[in-house]
Coordinates of C-alpha atoms and ligand atoms in Angstrom, one line a residue:
X10 CA 0.0 0.0 0.0
X11 CA 1.3 3.4 -0.9
X12 CA -0.2 6.8 -1.6
X13 CA -3.7 5.5 -1.0
X14 CA -3.4 2.8 -3.7
X15 CA -3.8 -0.8 -2.8
X16 CA -2.8 -3.7 -5.0
X17 CA -2.2 -7.4 -5.2
X18 CA 0.8 -7.2 -7.6
X19 CA 3.2 -4.3 -8.2
X20 CA 5.5 -4.0 -11.3
X21 CA 7.9 -1.4 -12.5
X22 CA 7.7 -0.9 -16.2
X23 CA 10.1 1.4 -18.2
X24 CA 9.8 3.1 -21.6
X25 CA 12.9 3.2 -23.8
X26 CA 13.8 3.9 -27.4
X27 CA 15.1 6.8 -29.5
X28 CA 14.2 10.4 -28.9
X29 CA 11.0 11.6 -30.6
X30 CA 9.4 8.2 -31.1
X31 CA 6.6 9.2 -28.7
X32 CA 7.6 7.7 -25.3
X33 CA 6.5 10.7 -23.3
X34 CA 3.3 10.9 -25.3
X35 CA 2.5 7.3 -24.4
X36 CA 3.5 8.0 -20.8
X37 CA 1.0 10.9 -20.7
X38 CA -1.8 8.7 -22.2
X39 CA -1.1 6.3 -19.4
X40 CA -1.0 9.0 -16.7
X41 CA -4.0 11.1 -17.6
X42 CA -5.2 10.3 -21.1
X43 CA -4.0 13.5 -22.6
X44 CA -1.9 14.3 -25.6
X45 CA 0.3 17.4 -26.2
X46 CA 1.3 18.5 -29.6
X47 CA 4.7 19.8 -28.6
X48 CA 7.6 17.6 -27.6
X49 CA 7.4 16.3 -24.2
X50 CA 10.5 17.6 -22.5
X51 CA 10.5 15.6 -19.3
X52 CA 12.9 17.4 -17.1
X53 CA 13.3 14.7 -14.5
X54 CA 12.6 11.0 -14.5
X55 CA 8.9 10.8 -14.5
X56 CA 6.9 8.0 -13.1
X57 CA 3.3 7.2 -12.5
X58 CA 1.5 4.3 -11.0
X59 CA -1.9 3.0 -12.1
X60 CA -4.0 0.0 -11.0
X61 CA -5.4 -2.3 -13.6
X62 CA -7.8 -5.1 -12.9
X63 CA -6.7 -8.5 -14.2
X64 CA -8.9 -11.5 -13.5
X65 CA -10.1 -10.1 -10.2
X66 CA -6.7 -8.9 -9.0
X67 CA -5.3 -5.4 -8.7
X68 CA -2.2 -5.1 -10.7
X69 CA -0.2 -1.9 -10.1
X70 CA 2.0 -0.7 -13.0
X71 CA 4.6 1.9 -12.1
X72 CA 5.5 3.4 -15.5
X73 CA 8.8 5.2 -15.9
X74 CA 9.6 7.8 -18.6
X75 CA 13.2 8.6 -19.5
X76 CA 13.7 12.3 -18.8
X77 CA 15.3 12.5 -22.3
X78 CA 18.4 10.5 -21.2
X79 CA 18.0 8.4 -24.4
X80 CA 19.6 11.3 -26.3
X81 CA 22.9 10.6 -24.5
X82 CA 22.4 6.8 -24.3
X83 CA 23.3 7.4 -20.6
X84 CA 20.9 5.3 -18.7
X85 CA 21.6 5.1 -15.1
X86 CA 21.4 1.6 -13.7
X87 CA 18.7 2.9 -11.4
X88 CA 16.4 3.6 -14.4
X89 CA 16.2 -0.1 -15.3
X90 CA 16.8 -1.5 -11.8
X91 CA 14.0 -3.7 -10.6
X92 CA 12.0 -3.3 -13.8
X93 CA 9.7 -6.3 -14.6
X94 CA 9.0 -5.1 -18.1
X95 CA 10.5 -2.8 -20.7
X96 CA 8.6 -1.2 -23.5
X97 CA 11.0 -0.9 -26.5
X98 CA 9.5 1.9 -28.6
X99 CA 10.2 3.0 -32.2
X100 CA 8.3 5.2 -34.7
X101 CA 6.8 3.3 -37.7
X102 CA 7.7 6.2 -40.0
X103 CA 11.3 6.3 -38.8
X104 CA 13.4 3.3 -40.0
X105 CA 16.4 4.4 -37.9
X106 CA 14.4 4.3 -34.7
X107 CA 13.5 0.7 -35.6
X108 CA 17.1 -0.3 -36.4
X109 CA 18.1 1.1 -33.1
X110 CA 15.8 -1.3 -31.2
X111 CA 18.7 -3.8 -31.6
X112 CA 20.9 -1.4 -29.6
X113 CA 18.3 -0.7 -27.0
X114 CA 17.7 -4.4 -26.6
X115 CA 21.5 -4.9 -26.0
X116 CA 21.6 -2.1 -23.4
X117 CA 18.8 -3.8 -21.5
X118 CA 20.5 -7.2 -21.7
X119 CA 23.7 -5.7 -20.5
X120 CA 22.2 -4.0 -17.5
X121 CA 19.6 -6.7 -16.7
X122 CA 21.1 -9.9 -17.8
X123 CA 19.4 -12.2 -20.3
X124 CA 16.6 -13.4 -18.1
X125 CA 13.9 -12.0 -16.0
X126 CA 12.6 -9.0 -18.0
X127 CA 9.6 -9.0 -20.2
X128 CA 10.2 -7.0 -23.4
X129 CA 7.3 -5.5 -25.4
X130 CA 8.0 -4.0 -28.8
X131 CA 5.9 -0.9 -29.6
X132 CA 5.7 0.7 -33.1
X133 CA 4.1 4.1 -32.4
X134 CA 2.5 6.8 -34.7
X135 CA 0.2 4.4 -36.7
X136 CA -1.9 7.5 -37.5
X137 CA 0.9 8.3 -40.0
X138 CA 0.2 5.0 -41.9
X139 CA 0.6 6.7 -45.3
X140 CA 4.2 7.4 -44.6
X141 CA 5.0 4.0 -42.9
X142 CA 8.6 2.8 -43.3
X143 CA 8.6 -0.2 -41.0
X144 CA 6.4 -3.0 -41.9
X145 CA 4.5 -5.1 -39.4
X146 CA 6.3 -8.2 -40.8
X147 CA 9.8 -6.8 -40.0
X148 CA 8.7 -5.8 -36.5
X149 CA 7.3 -9.4 -35.9
X150 CA 10.6 -10.8 -37.1
X151 CA 12.4 -8.6 -34.5
X152 CA 10.1 -9.9 -31.8
X153 CA 11.0 -13.5 -32.7
X154 CA 14.7 -12.8 -33.1
X155 CA 15.1 -11.2 -29.7
X156 CA 12.5 -13.3 -27.8
X157 CA 10.3 -10.4 -27.0
X158 CA 6.9 -11.1 -25.7
X159 CA 4.6 -9.1 -28.0
X160 CA 4.3 -6.4 -30.7
X161 CA 1.9 -3.6 -30.4
X162 CA 1.4 -0.9 -33.0
X163 CA 0.0 2.3 -31.3
X164 CA -0.9 5.9 -31.9
X165 CA -0.4 8.1 -28.8
X166 CA -2.0 10.9 -30.8
X167 CA -5.2 9.0 -31.7
X168 CA -5.1 7.0 -28.5
X169 CA -5.1 3.8 -30.4
X170 CA -4.0 0.5 -28.9
X171 CA -2.3 2.2 -26.0
X172 CA -4.7 0.9 -23.3
X173 CA -4.6 -2.5 -24.9
X174 CA -0.8 -2.6 -24.7
X175 CA -0.8 -1.8 -21.0
X176 CA -3.5 -4.3 -20.3
X177 CA -1.4 -6.9 -22.0
X178 CA 1.6 -6.1 -19.9
X179 CA -0.4 -6.3 -16.7
X180 CA -2.0 -9.6 -17.8
X181 CA 1.4 -11.1 -18.8
X182 CA 3.3 -10.0 -15.7
X183 CA 0.5 -11.3 -13.4
X184 CA 0.5 -14.6 -15.2
X185 CA 4.3 -15.0 -15.0
X186 CA 4.7 -14.0 -11.3
Ligands
GDP27 P1 9.9 11.0 -26.9 O1 11.1 11.9 -27.2 O2 10.1 9.6 -27.4 O3 9.4 11.1 -25.5 O4 8.7 11.6 -27.9 P2 7.5 12.6 -27.5 O5 6.4 12.0 -26.8 O6 8.1 13.8 -26.9 O7 7.0 12.9 -29.0 C1 7.8 13.4 -30.0 C2 7.0 14.1 -31.1 O8 6.2 13.1 -31.7 C3 6.0 15.1 -30.6 O9 5.9 16.2 -31.5 C4 4.7 14.4 -30.5 O10 3.5 15.2 -30.6 C5 4.8 13.4 -31.7 N1 4.0 12.2 -31.4 C6 4.1 11.4 -30.4 N2 3.2 10.3 -30.5 C7 2.7 10.4 -31.8 C8 1.7 9.7 -32.5 O11 1.2 8.6 -32.1 N3 1.5 10.2 -33.8 C9 2.0 11.3 -34.3 N4 1.6 11.7 -35.5 N5 2.9 12.0 -33.6 C10 3.2 11.6 -32.3
MG28 MG1 10.4 12.1 -23.8

């Protein structure tokens, strides 16, 4: 119990990926359902806890946003420490952000070891479908290659598939713990 919230399960979840892919926008959708047009310049490490109901249990997800540290690839060990799941985020109209998923995956493995963390791949900005550069097939291949647990394509702007993605994480973490 903390801050008036009660839960049956508690999991730390972190958002990582290149700058500008929409991590802070996804974080804001999780926190209060809002979307801001301008870049989310998170000045400090932001986190927010929300309770999701899974099969009659209260699953608390504590979501951490990066504070823009991805620009310097300088993650503190503390950012990933204790995380049960990592959301590896790219932008479906930015191929480089997708190629860099490999690097982010390696960063996570180095800091966390090969086991024990659930990785979810998220391709954001599906509202820009007409300019899509990263196919769903390529992304699915990546999920298989790195043993990630799921692929979600989202739009933080249109609030598409974001809730479903967090519900999946809560369900999966509860099932595996
Ligand atoms: P971060 O650097 O990964 O935290 O990315 P931000 O959340 O700050 O978003 C970077 C830019 O992408 C901002 O201009 C957002 O408005 C925009 N953005 C974020 N999510 C979406 C989305 O789903 N669709 C579109 N079209 N733009 C988005
Ligand atoms: Mg950000």
